[in-house]
Coordinates of C-alpha atoms and ligand atoms in Angstrom, one line a residue:
X1128 CA -25.5 -4.8 -64.3
X1129 CA -26.4 -8.3 -65.4
X1130 CA -26.1 -10.8 -62.6
X1131 CA -25.6 -14.5 -63.5
X1132 CA -27.3 -17.4 -61.8
X1133 CA -26.3 -20.9 -60.7
X1134 CA -27.9 -23.8 -62.6
X1135 CA -28.8 -26.5 -60.1
X1136 CA -31.4 -29.2 -60.4
X1137 CA -32.3 -28.1 -63.9
X1138 CA -33.2 -24.6 -62.8
X1139 CA -31.6 -21.1 -62.6
X1140 CA -30.8 -20.4 -58.9
X1141 CA -30.2 -16.8 -57.8
X1142 CA -27.0 -16.4 -55.7
X1143 CA -27.8 -16.2 -52.0
X1144 CA -24.3 -15.6 -50.5
X1145 CA -24.4 -11.8 -51.2
X1146 CA -20.9 -12.2 -52.8
X1147 CA -20.3 -11.6 -56.5
X1148 CA -17.3 -11.6 -58.8
X1149 CA -16.8 -9.2 -61.7
X1150 CA -16.7 -10.6 -65.3
X1151 CA -14.8 -8.4 -67.7
X1152 CA -14.8 -7.7 -71.4
X1153 CA -11.0 -7.8 -71.8
X1154 CA -11.1 -6.0 -75.1
X1155 CA -12.8 -2.9 -73.6
X1156 CA -11.6 -3.2 -70.0
X1157 CA -15.1 -2.8 -68.5
X1158 CA -17.1 -5.1 -66.2
X1159 CA -19.7 -6.8 -68.4
X1160 CA -21.6 -8.9 -65.7
X1161 CA -21.4 -10.3 -62.3
X1162 CA -21.3 -13.9 -61.2
X1163 CA -22.5 -15.1 -57.8
X1164 CA -19.9 -16.8 -55.5
X1165 CA -21.5 -19.7 -53.7
X1166 CA -21.2 -20.3 -50.0
X1167 CA -21.3 -23.6 -48.2
X1168 CA -25.1 -23.6 -47.9
X1169 CA -25.4 -23.3 -51.6
X1170 CA -22.8 -26.1 -52.0
X1171 CA -24.9 -28.3 -49.7
X1172 CA -28.0 -27.6 -51.8
X1173 CA -26.2 -28.4 -55.1
X1174 CA -24.7 -31.6 -53.8
X1175 CA -28.2 -32.7 -52.5
X1176 CA -29.8 -32.0 -55.8
X1177 CA -27.1 -33.9 -57.6
X1178 CA -27.3 -36.8 -55.1
X1179 CA -31.1 -37.0 -55.6
X1180 CA -30.6 -37.3 -59.4
X1181 CA -28.0 -40.1 -59.1
X1182 CA -30.2 -43.2 -58.6
X1183 CA -32.3 -42.6 -61.7
X1184 CA -29.5 -41.5 -63.9
X1185 CA -27.0 -44.2 -63.0
X1186 CA -29.7 -46.9 -63.6
X1187 CA -30.7 -45.3 -67.0
X1188 CA -29.8 -47.7 -69.7
X1189 CA -26.4 -47.1 -71.3
X1190 CA -28.1 -46.8 -74.7
X1191 CA -30.4 -44.0 -73.4
X1192 CA -27.3 -42.2 -71.9
X1193 CA -25.6 -42.5 -75.3
X1194 CA -28.6 -41.0 -77.0
X1195 CA -28.6 -38.1 -74.7
X1196 CA -24.9 -37.6 -75.4
X1197 CA -25.7 -37.8 -79.2
X1198 CA -28.4 -35.1 -78.9
X1199 CA -26.2 -33.0 -76.7
X1200 CA -23.3 -33.2 -79.2
X1201 CA -25.7 -32.2 -82.0
X1202 CA -26.9 -29.2 -80.0
X1203 CA -23.3 -28.2 -79.2
X1204 CA -22.5 -28.2 -82.9
X1205 CA -25.7 -26.3 -83.6
X1206 CA -24.6 -23.6 -81.0
X1207 CA -20.9 -23.8 -81.8
X1208 CA -20.6 -20.2 -83.0
X1209 CA -22.7 -18.8 -80.0
X1210 CA -20.5 -20.7 -77.6
X1211 CA -17.3 -19.5 -79.3
X1212 CA -18.6 -15.9 -79.0
X1213 CA -19.1 -16.4 -75.2
X1214 CA -15.6 -17.7 -74.9
X1215 CA -14.0 -14.9 -77.0
X1216 CA -16.0 -12.1 -75.2
X1217 CA -15.0 -13.2 -71.7
X1218 CA -11.6 -14.6 -72.3
X1219 CA -10.3 -12.3 -75.0
X1220 CA -9.0 -15.0 -77.3
X1221 CA -9.6 -14.4 -81.0
X1222 CA -12.9 -15.7 -82.4
X1223 CA -11.2 -18.2 -84.7
X1224 CA -9.2 -19.6 -81.8
X1225 CA -12.3 -19.7 -79.6
X1226 CA -14.1 -21.7 -82.3
X1227 CA -11.3 -24.2 -82.4
X1228 CA -11.3 -24.6 -78.6
X1229 CA -15.1 -25.2 -78.6
X1230 CA -14.6 -27.9 -81.4
X1231 CA -12.0 -29.7 -79.3
X1232 CA -14.5 -29.8 -76.4
X1233 CA -17.4 -31.1 -78.5
X1234 CA -15.1 -33.9 -79.7
X1235 CA -15.1 -35.2 -76.1
X1236 CA -18.9 -35.3 -76.0
X1237 CA -18.8 -37.0 -79.4
X1238 CA -16.4 -39.6 -78.0
X1239 CA -18.6 -40.1 -75.0
X1240 CA -21.5 -41.0 -77.3
X1241 CA -19.7 -44.4 -77.7
X1242 CA -20.3 -45.1 -74.0
X1243 CA -22.2 -48.5 -74.7
X1244 CA -19.0 -49.8 -76.1
X1245 CA -16.6 -48.0 -73.8
X1246 CA -18.3 -48.9 -70.6
X1247 CA -18.3 -52.7 -71.3
X1248 CA -16.9 -54.9 -68.6
X1249 CA -14.9 -58.1 -69.1
X1250 CA -16.1 -61.7 -69.1
X1251 CA -14.2 -65.0 -68.7
X1252 CA -16.1 -68.3 -68.7
X1253 CA -15.1 -71.4 -66.9
X1254 CA -12.1 -69.9 -65.0
X1255 CA -12.5 -72.9 -62.7
X1256 CA -14.8 -75.7 -63.2
X1257 CA -18.3 -74.3 -63.6
X1258 CA -17.2 -70.8 -62.5
X1259 CA -17.5 -67.7 -64.7
X1260 CA -16.2 -64.2 -63.8
X1261 CA -17.2 -60.8 -65.1
X1262 CA -16.5 -57.2 -64.3
X1263 CA -18.6 -54.0 -64.5
X1264 CA -17.6 -50.4 -64.5
X1265 CA -19.9 -48.5 -62.2
X1266 CA -20.3 -44.8 -61.8
X1267 CA -19.1 -43.1 -58.6
X1268 CA -22.0 -40.8 -57.7
X1269 CA -21.7 -37.0 -57.2
X1270 CA -18.5 -35.8 -58.8
X1271 CA -17.1 -32.3 -59.0
X1272 CA -15.3 -30.5 -61.9
X1273 CA -13.3 -27.3 -61.2
X1274 CA -12.0 -25.5 -64.3
X1275 CA -9.6 -22.7 -65.2
X1276 CA -10.4 -19.5 -67.1
X1277 CA -8.5 -20.3 -70.3
X1278 CA -10.7 -22.9 -71.9
X1279 CA -14.3 -22.1 -70.9
X1280 CA -16.0 -24.7 -73.2
X1281 CA -13.3 -27.3 -73.8
X1282 CA -12.2 -28.1 -70.2
X1283 CA -15.7 -28.2 -68.7
X1284 CA -16.6 -30.6 -71.5
X1285 CA -13.6 -32.8 -70.8
X1286 CA -15.1 -33.4 -67.4
X1287 CA -18.9 -33.1 -67.8
X1288 CA -19.1 -35.3 -71.0
X1289 CA -17.2 -38.2 -69.5
X1290 CA -18.8 -37.9 -66.0
X1291 CA -22.4 -37.9 -67.2
X1292 CA -22.0 -40.4 -70.0
X1293 CA -20.6 -42.9 -67.4
X1294 CA -23.7 -42.4 -65.2
X1295 CA -22.4 -39.9 -62.7
X1296 CA -24.0 -36.6 -61.7
X1297 CA -21.7 -33.6 -61.7
X1298 CA -21.3 -30.2 -60.1
X1299 CA -19.2 -28.1 -62.4
X1300 CA -17.6 -25.0 -60.9
X1301 CA -16.3 -23.1 -63.8
X1302 CA -13.8 -20.3 -63.5
X1303 CA -15.5 -17.2 -62.1
X1304 CA -13.7 -15.2 -64.8
X1305 CA -15.3 -17.1 -67.7
X1306 CA -18.5 -18.8 -66.5
X1307 CA -21.0 -18.1 -69.4
X1308 CA -20.2 -21.1 -71.6
X1309 CA -20.8 -23.7 -68.9
X1310 CA -24.2 -22.2 -68.1
X1311 CA -25.2 -22.3 -71.7
X1312 CA -24.0 -25.9 -72.1
X1313 CA -25.9 -27.0 -69.0
X1314 CA -29.1 -25.6 -70.6
X1315 CA -28.3 -27.4 -73.8
X1316 CA -27.9 -30.7 -71.9
X1317 CA -31.4 -30.3 -70.5
X1318 CA -32.7 -29.6 -74.1
X1319 CA -30.9 -32.8 -75.1
X1320 CA -33.1 -34.8 -72.7
X1321 CA -30.6 -34.9 -69.9
X1322 CA -32.5 -35.1 -66.6
X1323 CA -32.5 -32.2 -64.0
X1324 CA -29.7 -32.5 -61.4
X1325 CA -27.3 -34.5 -63.6
X1326 CA -25.3 -31.6 -64.9
X1327 CA -25.2 -28.7 -62.4
X1328 CA -23.3 -25.4 -62.5
X1329 CA -22.2 -23.8 -59.3
X1330 CA -20.2 -20.6 -59.5
X1331 CA -17.7 -19.6 -56.9
X1332 CA -14.2 -19.1 -55.7
X1333 CA -12.0 -20.6 -53.0
X1334 CA -14.9 -20.8 -50.5
X1335 CA -17.1 -22.9 -52.8
X1336 CA -14.1 -25.1 -53.9
X1337 CA -13.1 -25.8 -50.3
X1338 CA -16.7 -26.8 -49.4
X1339 CA -17.1 -29.0 -52.4
X1340 CA -13.8 -30.9 -52.0
X1341 CA -14.5 -31.7 -48.3
X1342 CA -18.2 -32.5 -48.7
X1343 CA -18.9 -36.1 -47.5
X1344 CA -21.2 -36.9 -50.4
X1345 CA -18.7 -35.9 -53.1
X1346 CA -16.9 -39.0 -54.5
X1347 CA -14.4 -37.5 -56.9
X1348 CA -12.8 -34.2 -57.9
X1349 CA -11.4 -33.3 -61.3
X1350 CA -9.4 -30.1 -61.2
X1351 CA -7.6 -28.1 -63.8
X1352 CA -5.7 -24.8 -62.9
X1353 CA -2.5 -23.5 -61.6
X1354 CA 0.0 -25.9 -59.8
X1355 CA -0.2 -24.5 -56.3
X1356 CA -4.0 -24.8 -56.2
X1357 CA -3.9 -28.1 -58.0
X1358 CA -1.6 -29.5 -55.4
X1359 CA -3.7 -28.2 -52.5
X1360 CA -7.0 -29.4 -54.1
X1361 CA -5.4 -32.8 -54.6
X1362 CA -4.2 -33.0 -51.0
X1363 CA -7.5 -31.9 -49.4
X1364 CA -9.6 -34.1 -51.7
X1365 CA -7.6 -37.2 -51.1
X1366 CA -7.3 -36.5 -47.4
X1367 CA -11.1 -36.5 -47.5
X1368 CA -11.2 -39.9 -49.1
X1369 CA -12.0 -38.7 -52.6
X1370 CA -10.6 -39.8 -55.9
X1371 CA -8.8 -36.8 -57.4
X1372 CA -7.1 -35.8 -60.6
X1373 CA -5.6 -32.3 -60.5
X1374 CA -3.9 -30.8 -63.6
X1375 CA -1.6 -27.9 -62.9
X1376 CA 0.6 -25.3 -64.7
X1377 CA 3.2 -25.8 -67.4
X1378 CA 6.4 -24.5 -69.1
X1379 CA 6.5 -26.2 -72.4
X1380 CA 9.8 -26.4 -74.4
X1381 CA 10.4 -26.8 -78.1
X1382 CA 13.7 -28.2 -79.1
X1383 CA 15.0 -26.8 -82.4
X1384 CA 17.7 -28.9 -84.0
X1385 CA 20.1 -27.7 -86.6
X1386 CA 18.5 -29.8 -89.4
X1387 CA 15.0 -28.3 -88.8
X1388 CA 13.4 -26.1 -91.4
X1389 CA 13.6 -22.8 -89.6
X1390 CA 10.7 -21.2 -91.6
X1391 CA 8.4 -24.0 -90.3
X1392 CA 9.9 -23.6 -86.8
X1393 CA 9.3 -19.8 -86.8
X1394 CA 5.7 -20.2 -87.9
X1395 CA 5.0 -23.0 -85.5
X1396 CA 6.5 -21.0 -82.6
X1397 CA 4.5 -17.9 -83.4
X1398 CA 1.2 -19.8 -83.2
X1399 CA 2.3 -21.9 -80.2
X1400 CA 3.8 -19.0 -78.1
X1401 CA 1.5 -16.1 -79.0
X1402 CA -1.8 -17.8 -79.9
X1403 CA -4.5 -17.1 -77.2
X1404 CA -2.0 -14.5 -75.9
X1405 CA 0.1 -17.4 -74.5
X1406 CA -2.7 -18.3 -72.0
X1407 CA -2.7 -22.0 -72.9
X1408 CA -1.3 -24.7 -70.7
X1409 CA 0.1 -26.2 -73.9
X1410 CA 1.6 -23.0 -75.2
X1411 CA 5.3 -23.2 -76.1
X1412 CA 7.0 -20.6 -73.9
X1413 CA 10.6 -21.8 -74.3
X1414 CA 12.5 -22.5 -77.5
X1415 CA 15.7 -24.4 -76.9
X1416 CA 17.9 -23.7 -79.9
X1417 CA 20.8 -26.1 -80.4
X1418 CA 23.9 -24.2 -81.4
X1419 CA 24.4 -20.4 -81.6
X1420 CA 23.9 -20.5 -85.4
X1421 CA 20.4 -21.9 -85.0
X1422 CA 19.6 -19.4 -82.3
X1423 CA 20.8 -16.4 -84.3
X1424 CA 18.9 -17.4 -87.4
X1425 CA 15.8 -18.1 -85.4
X1426 CA 15.9 -14.7 -83.6
X1427 CA 16.3 -13.0 -86.9
X1428 CA 13.2 -14.7 -88.3
X1429 CA 11.1 -14.3 -85.2
X1430 CA 11.9 -10.6 -84.4
X1431 CA 9.9 -9.0 -87.3
X1432 CA 7.1 -11.6 -86.9
X1433 CA 6.7 -10.8 -83.2
X1434 CA 6.8 -7.0 -83.8
X1435 CA 4.2 -7.5 -86.5
X1436 CA 1.7 -9.6 -84.6
X1437 CA -1.9 -8.7 -85.6
X1438 CA -3.5 -7.7 -82.3
X1439 CA -7.1 -6.5 -81.8
X1440 CA -10.4 -6.9 -80.1
X1441 CA -11.3 -10.5 -79.8
X1442 CA -14.4 -10.7 -81.9
X1443 CA -12.6 -9.1 -85.0
X1444 CA -11.7 -11.7 -87.5
X1445 CA -8.3 -12.3 -89.1
X1446 CA -6.3 -11.5 -85.9
X1447 CA -3.5 -13.4 -84.3
X1448 CA -3.9 -12.2 -80.7
X1449 CA -6.5 -10.6 -78.5
X1450 CA -6.1 -9.1 -75.0
X1451 CA -5.3 -10.9 -71.8
X1452 CA -8.0 -12.1 -69.5
X1453 CA -7.8 -9.4 -66.7
X1454 CA -5.9 -6.4 -65.8
X1455 CA -4.3 -8.3 -62.8
X1456 CA -3.1 -11.1 -65.1
X1457 CA -1.7 -8.5 -67.6
X1458 CA 0.2 -6.9 -64.7
X1459 CA 1.5 -10.3 -63.6
X1460 CA 2.9 -10.9 -67.1
X1461 CA 4.5 -7.4 -67.2
X1462 CA 6.1 -8.1 -63.8
X1463 CA 7.7 -11.3 -65.2
X1464 CA 9.0 -9.3 -68.2
X1465 CA 10.5 -6.8 -65.8
X1466 CA 12.1 -9.6 -63.9
X1467 CA 13.6 -11.2 -67.0
X1468 CA 15.2 -7.9 -67.9
X1469 CA 16.5 -7.6 -64.3
X1470 CA 17.9 -11.1 -64.4
X1471 CA 19.9 -10.3 -67.5
X1472 CA 18.0 -12.0 -70.3
X1473 CA 18.2 -10.2 -73.6
X1474 CA 15.0 -8.4 -74.4
X1475 CA 14.7 -8.6 -78.2
X1476 CA 11.0 -7.5 -78.5
X1477 CA 9.3 -5.7 -75.7
X1478 CA 5.5 -5.9 -75.7
X1479 CA 4.9 -4.0 -72.5
X1480 CA 4.0 -0.6 -74.0
X1481 CA 1.5 -1.9 -76.6
X1482 CA -1.7 0.1 -76.7
X1483 CA -4.6 -0.6 -79.1
X1484 CA -5.9 2.6 -80.6
X1485 CA -9.4 3.3 -79.4
X1486 CA -9.2 0.5 -76.8
X1487 CA -6.7 2.0 -74.4
X1488 CA -8.5 0.4 -71.4
X1489 CA -8.4 -3.1 -72.9
X1490 CA -6.0 -5.6 -71.3
X1491 CA -3.6 -5.7 -74.2
X1492 CA 0.0 -6.6 -74.4
X1493 CA 2.3 -6.9 -77.4
X1494 CA 4.3 -10.0 -78.0
X1495 CA 7.6 -10.2 -76.1
X1496 CA 10.7 -12.1 -77.1
X1497 CA 13.7 -12.9 -74.9
X1498 CA 17.0 -14.4 -76.0
X1499 CA 19.9 -15.8 -73.9
X1500 CA 17.6 -16.9 -71.1
X1501 CA 19.4 -19.0 -68.5
X1502 CA 18.0 -21.9 -66.5
X1503 CA 18.7 -20.3 -63.1
X1504 CA 16.5 -17.3 -63.9
X1505 CA 13.2 -17.2 -61.9
X1506 CA 11.5 -15.8 -65.0
X1507 CA 12.4 -19.0 -66.7
X1508 CA 11.5 -21.4 -63.9
X1509 CA 8.0 -19.9 -63.3
X1510 CA 5.0 -20.2 -65.6
X1511 CA 4.3 -16.7 -67.1
X1512 CA 1.1 -17.6 -69.0
X1513 CA 1.3 -14.7 -71.4
X1514 CA 2.6 -13.7 -74.8
X1515 CA 6.3 -14.1 -73.9
X1516 CA 8.7 -16.5 -75.7
X1517 CA 12.1 -17.2 -74.1
X1518 CA 15.0 -18.6 -76.1
X1519 CA 17.6 -20.7 -74.4
X1520 CA 20.8 -21.6 -76.2
X1521 CA 22.0 -25.2 -75.7
X1522 CA 25.3 -26.6 -77.1
X1523 CA 23.9 -30.0 -78.2
X1524 CA 20.9 -32.3 -78.1
X1525 CA 21.9 -33.9 -74.8
X1526 CA 22.1 -30.6 -73.0
X1527 CA 18.7 -29.5 -74.5
X1528 CA 17.0 -32.7 -73.4
X1529 CA 18.5 -32.3 -69.9
X1530 CA 17.1 -28.7 -69.7
X1531 CA 13.6 -30.0 -70.4
X1532 CA 13.9 -32.9 -68.0
X1533 CA 15.3 -30.7 -65.2
X1534 CA 12.3 -28.3 -65.3
X1535 CA 9.8 -28.6 -62.6
X1536 CA 6.9 -28.9 -65.1
X1537 CA 6.3 -31.6 -67.6
X1538 CA 3.0 -30.9 -69.4
X1539 CA 3.8 -30.8 -73.2
X1540 CA 7.0 -30.6 -75.2
X1541 CA 8.0 -30.6 -78.9
X1542 CA 10.9 -31.3 -81.1
X1543 CA 11.5 -29.9 -84.6
X1544 CA 14.0 -32.0 -86.6
X1545 CA 14.3 -34.1 -89.8
X1546 CA 16.1 -36.8 -88.0
X1547 CA 13.7 -39.7 -87.1
X1548 CA 16.1 -41.4 -84.8
X1549 CA 16.7 -38.3 -82.7
X1550 CA 13.0 -37.5 -82.6
X1551 CA 12.2 -41.1 -81.5
X1552 CA 14.9 -41.0 -78.8
X1553 CA 13.5 -37.6 -77.6
X1554 CA 9.9 -39.0 -77.4
X1555 CA 11.1 -42.0 -75.5
X1556 CA 13.3 -40.1 -72.9
X1557 CA 11.7 -36.7 -72.4
X1558 CA 10.0 -36.2 -69.0
X1559 CA 6.6 -34.8 -70.2
X1560 CA 3.1 -36.2 -70.7
X1561 CA 2.5 -35.0 -74.2
X1562 CA 5.1 -34.9 -77.0
X1563 CA 5.0 -33.3 -80.4
X1564 CA 7.3 -34.3 -83.3
X1565 CA 7.3 -31.4 -85.7
X1566 CA 3.9 -30.6 -84.1
X1567 CA 4.1 -27.5 -81.8
X1568 CA 0.9 -28.1 -79.6
X1569 CA 0.4 -31.8 -79.3
X1570 CA -3.1 -31.8 -77.6
X1571 CA -4.2 -35.4 -77.9
X1572 CA -7.5 -36.1 -79.7
X1573 CA -10.6 -37.1 -77.6
X1574 CA -9.9 -40.8 -78.1
X1575 CA -6.5 -40.5 -76.5
X1576 CA -6.1 -38.6 -73.2
X1577 CA -4.7 -35.4 -71.8
X1578 CA -2.3 -35.1 -68.9
X1579 CA 1.1 -33.9 -67.9
X1580 CA 3.9 -35.3 -65.7
X1581 CA 5.8 -33.9 -62.7
X1582 CA 4.3 -30.7 -61.2
X1583 CA 1.8 -30.4 -64.1
X1584 CA -0.5 -33.1 -62.8
X1585 CA -1.4 -34.8 -59.5
X1586 CA -3.3 -38.1 -59.3
X1587 CA -3.4 -41.1 -61.5
X1588 CA -5.7 -40.7 -64.4
X1589 CA -5.6 -38.3 -67.4
X1590 CA -8.5 -36.3 -68.7
X1591 CA -10.9 -37.8 -71.2
X1592 CA -10.4 -40.9 -73.5
X1593 CA -10.2 -44.2 -71.8
X1594 CA -8.3 -42.6 -68.9
X1595 CA -11.4 -40.4 -68.3
X1596 CA -13.6 -43.5 -68.4
X1597 CA -11.4 -45.1 -65.7
X1598 CA -11.4 -41.9 -63.6
X1599 CA -15.2 -41.7 -63.5
X1600 CA -15.9 -45.4 -62.9
X1601 CA -15.1 -48.1 -60.3
X1602 CA -14.7 -51.7 -61.1
X1603 CA -16.9 -54.4 -59.6
X1604 CA -15.9 -58.0 -60.3
X1605 CA -18.5 -60.9 -60.0
X1606 CA -17.5 -64.5 -59.7
X1607 CA -20.4 -66.9 -60.4
X1608 CA -21.2 -70.6 -60.0
X1609 CA -24.5 -72.4 -60.5
X1610 CA -23.7 -75.7 -58.7
X1611 CA -25.2 -78.9 -60.0
X1612 CA -23.8 -81.0 -57.1
X1613 CA -23.3 -80.5 -53.4
X1614 CA -20.4 -78.1 -52.4
X1615 CA -17.9 -79.2 -49.7
X1616 CA -16.7 -76.8 -47.1
X1617 CA -13.3 -75.4 -48.2
X1618 CA -11.1 -73.6 -45.6
X1619 CA -8.2 -72.6 -47.9
X1620 CA -8.1 -69.7 -50.3
X1621 CA -9.9 -70.7 -53.5
X1622 CA -7.6 -71.9 -56.2
X1623 CA -8.1 -73.3 -59.6
X1624 CA -9.5 -76.8 -59.6
Ligands
LIG354 P1 -6.4 -21.0 -61.0 O1 -5.6 -22.0 -60.3 O2 -6.3 -19.6 -60.5 O3 -8.0 -21.3 -60.9 C1 -8.5 -22.6 -61.3 C2 -9.8 -22.9 -60.5 O4 -9.5 -22.9 -59.1 C3 -10.8 -21.8 -60.7 O5 -12.1 -22.5 -60.9 C4 -10.8 -21.0 -59.5 O6 -12.0 -20.5 -59.1 C5 -10.3 -22.0 -58.4 N1 -9.5 -21.4 -57.4 C6 -8.8 -20.2 -57.4 N2 -8.2 -20.0 -56.3 C7 -8.5 -21.0 -55.5 C8 -8.1 -21.4 -54.1 N3 -7.3 -20.6 -53.4 N4 -8.6 -22.5 -53.6 C9 -9.4 -23.3 -54.3 N5 -9.8 -23.1 -55.6 C10 -9.3 -21.9 -56.2 O7 -6.1 -21.1 -62.6 P2 -6.5 -20.1 -63.7 O8 -5.7 -18.8 -63.6 O9 -8.0 -20.0 -63.8 O10 -6.0 -20.9 -65.0 C11 -4.6 -20.8 -65.4 C12 -3.8 -21.9 -64.9 O11 -4.4 -23.2 -65.3 C13 -2.4 -22.0 -65.5 O12 -1.5 -22.3 -64.5 C14 -2.5 -23.0 -66.6 O13 -1.3 -23.7 -66.9 C15 -3.4 -24.0 -65.9 N6 -4.0 -24.9 -66.9 C16 -3.6 -26.2 -66.8 C17 -4.2 -27.1 -67.8 C18 -3.7 -28.5 -67.7 O14 -4.5 -29.4 -68.3 N7 -2.6 -28.9 -67.2 C19 -5.1 -26.7 -68.7 C20 -5.5 -25.3 -68.7 C21 -4.9 -24.5 -67.8

């Protein structure tokens, strides 16, 4: 059985804790490799290696850092298909979807190439007589990135690209279910001329995370994962004096208005609900149909489409859905479908018994569609994170907006309508961090930023874009005077003269 290694200080490091996690091939259902799970001694070693690399990297000229990012971006593009294969093999998402997710990650590295412009400070001359003032954005030091299983290239790049471009050193702890991509990207960073110790990969689970977020030499923690863990990571990190951004789970609603083109809506919902087997924090898992007529027509359109989903092993091309990531996760989704039935939602399409011929041990599920879901159902309130779409019937736009705003989560949301005024009102008043207007999955481009509201994110700054720059830097402001005459003692707070 192949055993993976950590990548610390520019070198492969064999796991020493004696603990390993299984990595699966979800299409076959077998264990494909094992990943070491770091203990606190290994965390200390990784932090020390990163800390040793910080003085040289943080004082490397911003132009040189930009050139490393440019070469890194070029290598990521060159290895795009290889990285997508690693994503698809371990996660189970289709190869086309995996390629898209790698592309969205590379775009953050591409954005970070512009660091000489992005990391400029401000300057004001003559703010008082003979006094100039300027500010700088300085890197923080050793930062930590902790990522979920569902975007093994994209989310590590959200963090690593912005962290290292700004002059930090990072310890990335990828999901123990999908760690290969991060390892490969760290090797590519070295090939791009990135110094050893600047981008480190440490594998692990709760034990490693707890050591990292309480380590005295770690300055900041970026986390993406489920809400309960995001909240606890945020609390522990901040209690230990660290800057922390922690993105959590989601339940994203799409409002379907009576004037929307229902063919477009149905197509958009299919991709947004069932793409990546629903294992996306920006998946649409709830469609709020306004009026019974819209709901009835939508269910009629969706039913044959959900039944006809093209499902297969992830590396096959031309598919719409692959398997789920693990057998445990598959069972969790099945439990939520059972619960929805028990709570009285109308099960229109049941994906629980789906089996892929010749791959009966794979972690497959068919698409599931529920109608007449109610807001007091637990299966609605919780994030399911699987290929399950729930339809809620609302009587009007106001009720639909209230449903979205009352939900605990506020990651993304979307509205399908031809009415610009309603769409504008929705964008203005909906309680969510990312809004799509006739766009089902509004993941912002690398030069904007990603982040939800409410229980979908803890902390102040979003991921990547200028928000990422702010997260990974602290401001220093310098006030200067070069006196040409004697200065008098002044006992009051300085004011403009
Ligand atoms: P998870 O919370 O189980 O794991 C995330 C990370 O936390 C992993 O690296 C894992 O090793 C670590 N971890 C697991 N248990 C821990 C513990 N007890 N203490 C400390 N660390 C622990 O999430 P997941 O199942 O890998 O990913 C799916 C979740 O991530 C979903 O809830 C999804 O909505 C969310 N997600 C959110 C975003 C976003 O930007 N908001 C993006 C992608 C995924």
